[in-house]
Every structure is written in structure tokens, then in C-alpha cells.
CSV table of C-alpha atoms in Angstrom, one decimal:
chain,number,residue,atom,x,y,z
A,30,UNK,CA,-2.4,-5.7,-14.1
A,31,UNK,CA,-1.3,-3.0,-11.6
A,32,UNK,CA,0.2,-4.1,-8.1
A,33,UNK,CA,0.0,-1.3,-5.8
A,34,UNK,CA,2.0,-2.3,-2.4
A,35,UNK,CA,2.2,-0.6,1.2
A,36,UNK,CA,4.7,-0.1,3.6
A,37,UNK,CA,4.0,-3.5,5.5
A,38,UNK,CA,4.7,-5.3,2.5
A,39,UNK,CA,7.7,-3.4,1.4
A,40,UNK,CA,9.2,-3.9,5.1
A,41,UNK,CA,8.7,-7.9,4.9
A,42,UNK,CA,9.8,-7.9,1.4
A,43,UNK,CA,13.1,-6.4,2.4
A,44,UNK,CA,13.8,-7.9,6.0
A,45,UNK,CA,12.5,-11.7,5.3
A,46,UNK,CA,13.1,-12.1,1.4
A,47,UNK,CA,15.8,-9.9,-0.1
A,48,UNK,CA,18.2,-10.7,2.6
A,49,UNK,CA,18.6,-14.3,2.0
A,50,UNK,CA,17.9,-14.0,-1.8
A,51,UNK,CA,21.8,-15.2,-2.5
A,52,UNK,CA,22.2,-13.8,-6.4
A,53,UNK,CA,20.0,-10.7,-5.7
A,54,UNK,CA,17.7,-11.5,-7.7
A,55,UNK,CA,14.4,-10.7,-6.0
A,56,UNK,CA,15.7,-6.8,-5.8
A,57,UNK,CA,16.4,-6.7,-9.5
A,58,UNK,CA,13.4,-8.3,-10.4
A,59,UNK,CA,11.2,-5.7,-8.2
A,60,UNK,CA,13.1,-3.2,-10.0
A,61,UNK,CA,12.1,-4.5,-13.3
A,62,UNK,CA,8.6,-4.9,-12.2
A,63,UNK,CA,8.3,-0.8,-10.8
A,64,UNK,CA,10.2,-0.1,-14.7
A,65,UNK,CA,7.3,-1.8,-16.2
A,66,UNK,CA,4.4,-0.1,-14.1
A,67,UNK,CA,3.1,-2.9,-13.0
A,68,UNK,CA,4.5,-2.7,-9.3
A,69,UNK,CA,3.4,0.6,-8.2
A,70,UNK,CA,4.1,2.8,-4.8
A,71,UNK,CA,2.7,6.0,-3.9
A,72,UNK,CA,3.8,9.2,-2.9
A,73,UNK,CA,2.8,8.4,0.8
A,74,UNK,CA,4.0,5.1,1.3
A,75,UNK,CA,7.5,6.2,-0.4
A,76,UNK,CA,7.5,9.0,2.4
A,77,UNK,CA,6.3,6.5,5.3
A,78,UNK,CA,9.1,4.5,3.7
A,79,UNK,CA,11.8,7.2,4.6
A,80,UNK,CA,10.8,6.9,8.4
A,81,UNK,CA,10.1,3.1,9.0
A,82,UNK,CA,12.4,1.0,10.3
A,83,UNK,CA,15.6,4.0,9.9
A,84,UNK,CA,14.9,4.1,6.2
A,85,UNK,CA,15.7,0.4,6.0
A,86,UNK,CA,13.4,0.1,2.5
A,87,UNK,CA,15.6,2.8,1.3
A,88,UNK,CA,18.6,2.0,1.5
A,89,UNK,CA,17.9,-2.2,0.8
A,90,UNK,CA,16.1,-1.2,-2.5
A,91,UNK,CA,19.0,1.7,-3.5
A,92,UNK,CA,17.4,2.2,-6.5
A,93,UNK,CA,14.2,4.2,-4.8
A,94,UNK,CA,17.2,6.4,-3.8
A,95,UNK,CA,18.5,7.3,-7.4
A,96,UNK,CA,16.6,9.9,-8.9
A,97,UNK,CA,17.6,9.1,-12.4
A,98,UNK,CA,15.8,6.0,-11.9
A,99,UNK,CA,12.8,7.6,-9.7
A,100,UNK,CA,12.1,10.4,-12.9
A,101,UNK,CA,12.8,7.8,-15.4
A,102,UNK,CA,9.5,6.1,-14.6
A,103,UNK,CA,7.8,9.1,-12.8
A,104,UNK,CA,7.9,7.6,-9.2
A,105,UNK,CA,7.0,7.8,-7.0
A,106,UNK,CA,3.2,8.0,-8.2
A,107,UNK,CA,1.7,11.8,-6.9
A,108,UNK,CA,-1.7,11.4,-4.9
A,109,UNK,CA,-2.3,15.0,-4.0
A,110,UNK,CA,-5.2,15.2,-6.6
A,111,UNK,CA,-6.1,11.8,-6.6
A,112,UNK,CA,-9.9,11.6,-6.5
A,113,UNK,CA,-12.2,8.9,-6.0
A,114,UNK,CA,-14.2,8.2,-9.3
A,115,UNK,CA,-17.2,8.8,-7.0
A,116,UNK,CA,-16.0,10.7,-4.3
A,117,UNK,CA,-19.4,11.6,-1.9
A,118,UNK,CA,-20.5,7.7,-2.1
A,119,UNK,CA,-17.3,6.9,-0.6
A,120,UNK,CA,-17.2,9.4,2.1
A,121,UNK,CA,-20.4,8.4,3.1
A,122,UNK,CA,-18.8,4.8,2.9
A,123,UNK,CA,-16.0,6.0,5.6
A,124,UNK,CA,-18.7,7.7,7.4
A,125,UNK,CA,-20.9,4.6,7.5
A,126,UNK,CA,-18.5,1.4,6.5
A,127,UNK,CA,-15.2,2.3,7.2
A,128,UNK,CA,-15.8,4.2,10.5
A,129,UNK,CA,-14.8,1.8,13.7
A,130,UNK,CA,-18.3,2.1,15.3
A,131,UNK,CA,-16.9,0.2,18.3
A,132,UNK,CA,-13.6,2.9,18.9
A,133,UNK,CA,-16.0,5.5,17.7
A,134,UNK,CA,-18.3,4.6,20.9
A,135,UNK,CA,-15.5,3.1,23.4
A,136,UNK,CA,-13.4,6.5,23.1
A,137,UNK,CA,-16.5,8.4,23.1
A,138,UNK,CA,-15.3,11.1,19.8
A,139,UNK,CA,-16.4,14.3,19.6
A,140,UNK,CA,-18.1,15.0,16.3
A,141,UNK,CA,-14.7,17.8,15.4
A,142,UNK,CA,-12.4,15.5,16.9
A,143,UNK,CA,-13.7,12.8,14.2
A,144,UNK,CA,-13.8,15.0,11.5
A,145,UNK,CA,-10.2,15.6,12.6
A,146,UNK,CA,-9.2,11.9,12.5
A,147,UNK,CA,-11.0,11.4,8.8
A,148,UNK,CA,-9.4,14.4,7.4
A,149,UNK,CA,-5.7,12.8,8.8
A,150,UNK,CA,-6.9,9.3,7.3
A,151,UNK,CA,-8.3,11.0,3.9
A,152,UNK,CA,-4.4,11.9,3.3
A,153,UNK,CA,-3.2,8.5,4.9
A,154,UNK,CA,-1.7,6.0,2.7
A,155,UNK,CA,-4.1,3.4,3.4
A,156,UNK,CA,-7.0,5.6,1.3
A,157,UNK,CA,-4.7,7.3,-0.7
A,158,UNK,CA,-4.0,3.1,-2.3
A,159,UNK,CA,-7.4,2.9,-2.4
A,160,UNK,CA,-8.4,5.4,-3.9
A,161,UNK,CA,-5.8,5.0,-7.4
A,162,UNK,CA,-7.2,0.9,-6.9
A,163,UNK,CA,-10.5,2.8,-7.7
A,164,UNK,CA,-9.3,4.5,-10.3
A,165,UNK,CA,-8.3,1.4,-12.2
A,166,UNK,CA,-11.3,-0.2,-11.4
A,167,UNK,CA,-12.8,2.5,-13.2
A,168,UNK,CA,-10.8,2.6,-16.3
A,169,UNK,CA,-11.4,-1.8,-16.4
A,170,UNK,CA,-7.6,-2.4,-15.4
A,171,UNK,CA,-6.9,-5.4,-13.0
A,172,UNK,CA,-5.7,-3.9,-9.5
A,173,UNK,CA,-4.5,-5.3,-6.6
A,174,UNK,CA,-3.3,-4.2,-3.4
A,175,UNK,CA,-0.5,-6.2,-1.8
A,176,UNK,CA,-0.7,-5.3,2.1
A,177,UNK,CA,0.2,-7.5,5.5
A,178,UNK,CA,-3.0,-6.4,7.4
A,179,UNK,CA,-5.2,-8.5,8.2
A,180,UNK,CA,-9.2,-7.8,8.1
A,181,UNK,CA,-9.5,-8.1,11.4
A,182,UNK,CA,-9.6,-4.7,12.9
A,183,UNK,CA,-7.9,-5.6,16.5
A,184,UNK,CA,-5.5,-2.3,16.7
A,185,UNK,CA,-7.6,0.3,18.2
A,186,UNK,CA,-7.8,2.8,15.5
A,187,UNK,CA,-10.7,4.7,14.2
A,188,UNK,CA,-10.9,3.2,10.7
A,189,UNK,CA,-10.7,-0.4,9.4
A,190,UNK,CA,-8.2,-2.1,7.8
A,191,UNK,CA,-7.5,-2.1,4.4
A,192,UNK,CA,-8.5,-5.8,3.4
A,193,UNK,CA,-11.7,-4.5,5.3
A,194,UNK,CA,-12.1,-1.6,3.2
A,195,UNK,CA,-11.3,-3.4,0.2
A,196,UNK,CA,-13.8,-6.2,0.5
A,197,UNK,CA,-16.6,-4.1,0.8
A,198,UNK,CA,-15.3,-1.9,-2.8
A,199,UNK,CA,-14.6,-4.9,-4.1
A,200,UNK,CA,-10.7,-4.4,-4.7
A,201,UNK,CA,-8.3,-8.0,-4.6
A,202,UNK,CA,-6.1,-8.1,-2.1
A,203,UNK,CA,-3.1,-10.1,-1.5
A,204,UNK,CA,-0.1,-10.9,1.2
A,205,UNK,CA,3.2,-10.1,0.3
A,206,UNK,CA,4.1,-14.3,0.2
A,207,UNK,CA,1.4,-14.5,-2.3
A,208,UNK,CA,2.0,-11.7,-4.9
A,209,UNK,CA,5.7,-13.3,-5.1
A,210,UNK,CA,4.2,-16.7,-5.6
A,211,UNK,CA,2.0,-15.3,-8.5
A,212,UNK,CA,5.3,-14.4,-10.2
A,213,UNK,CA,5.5,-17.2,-12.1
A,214,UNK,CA,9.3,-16.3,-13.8
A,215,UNK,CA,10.1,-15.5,-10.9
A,216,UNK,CA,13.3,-18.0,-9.7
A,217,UNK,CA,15.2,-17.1,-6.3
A,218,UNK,CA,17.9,-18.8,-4.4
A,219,UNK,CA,17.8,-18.8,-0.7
A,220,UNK,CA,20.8,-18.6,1.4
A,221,UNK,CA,21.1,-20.8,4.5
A,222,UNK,CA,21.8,-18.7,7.4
């Protein structure tokens, strides 16, 4: 199975669990989990990564930091010329599916200004996770993507969420709470604070 996680998840993983993980042993264990290639982060969220929160991701989880380690297992995973396996069905799915018909009407889009906005969410992380979830899909390999949206589109931008986006491609998705719960070795001791 591969676990692709976003930025969200990577932020709550490193704010809420690893700092009152006591032995450390939730940061190993995510390390052992990217060494395997069954945790996987792409190219995007690895650079949204550098930005969020002053880099806080970063420096937490050294490791993404030590380029030994990052070309050892050929991270962070390249998207540039990452295709959908069908890729006119599922622009025609943004188009149609994906699109926010509510923000598309409320802030009254111009038909460039949209293809604007689709061309900046075409290389967004968001589709760029989607798009390598289809990929395995493709090739039979069990996928999920571990993100802290919710479906519920209540933000104001132009294109829906990705539990949205995934329900209709079918693609699992998970919370952050419950992909470490599905780790079944998995054994971490809390500090109290």
C-alpha cells in the first residue's frame, strides 16, 4: 500500500504528535515508513513544506533535510511529468466536477481568469497527489491519501477539496489520527505536559 500525505497532515503530525512522543519514536518510525516507500511526499508538498509554519516540518523531521537520506530513497517524489492515466476525462472532471460552481458564479470569473486559476491548481499539490493516487490506481496498488480537509468546500476557493475530489475518483482517504491508528506496530509514549 502507498500513503501519499499533504502538508496539513505533515503540520499536525509534527505540532500535535511528535512533540509529546517522549522516546521519539513516532519520527523514527515515519522515517522508516518514507525508507520503505510506503509513506510517500511529493515534490510540491516538500516545497510548500519549506514555507509553512517557518519550515517547522523541516527542521522537526531533520531527516527531509539530509540529502544523503533524500537521494537514498529518491525523494522527494518528482511530479513535473506526472500525467493522469486519462488525462482529458479528468480535465473535463475539473471543468465539470471539481470546478466550485457557486465561487465560479458568486465572483463572477472571466472565462481567462479561470483558465488562469486551473492552470495554478493543475501544478498545485492538491492535483499533483491526485494525480500519482491515479497512477496507482492504475497499476492495481492500494493508495491512500492522508489529508486534514474536510469535504466540505467552506473556504472560498475555486476548486473543491481534496476528500471531494477523491470521492468522486474513487481514491481512500484518511485523517492524519487515523493513518497512525492503522499502524498497528506502531507503540508511542506520550509525555505529560
Amino acid at each position: 500500500m502507498k500513503v501519499i500525505i499533504d502538508t496539513n497532515s505533515l503540520l499536525s503530525l509534527v505540532r500535535y504528535y511528535i512533540k509529546i512522543d517522549s522516546k521519539n519514536i513516532l519520527s523514527k518510525y515515519i522515517k522508516s515508513k518514507l525508507e520503505s516507500g510506503e509513506l510517500l511526499i511529493i515534490d510540491k508538498v516538500y516545497d510548500e513544506c519549506k514555507y509553512v509554519s517557518k519550515g517547522d516540518i523541516l527542521s522537526t523531521l531533520n531527516y527531509l533535510n539530509d540529502n544523503y537520506f533524500l537521494k537514498s530513497i529518491n525523494f522527494p517524489i518528482k511530479t513535473d511529468n506526472l500525467l493522469a492515466p486519462a488525462p482529458n476525462k479528468l480535465l473535463r472532471q475539473i471543468d465539470n466536477q471539481f470546478v466550485n460552481s457557486v465561487v465560479l458564479k458568486q465572483k463572477k470569473i472571466s472565462e481567462i481568469e479561470y483558465e488562469i486559476q486551473k492552470n495554478i491548481f493543475m501544478n498545485g499539490a492538491d492535483i499533483k497527489q491526485i494525480i500519482l493516487a491515479l497512477n496507482y490506481k492504475r497499476d492495481n496498488i492500494d493508495v491512500i491519501i492522508v489529508t486534514e480537509e474536510s469535504e466540505i468546500s467552506n473556504d472560498n476557493k475555486l476548486f473543491k477539496k481534496i476528500p471531494s475530489m477523491c470521492k468522486e475518483l474513487n481514491i481512500k482517504t484518511m485523517t492524519l489520527p487515523e493513518l497512525l491508528v492503522s499502524f498497528n506496530d506502531l507503540r508511542i509514549e506520550f509525555t505529560n505536559l
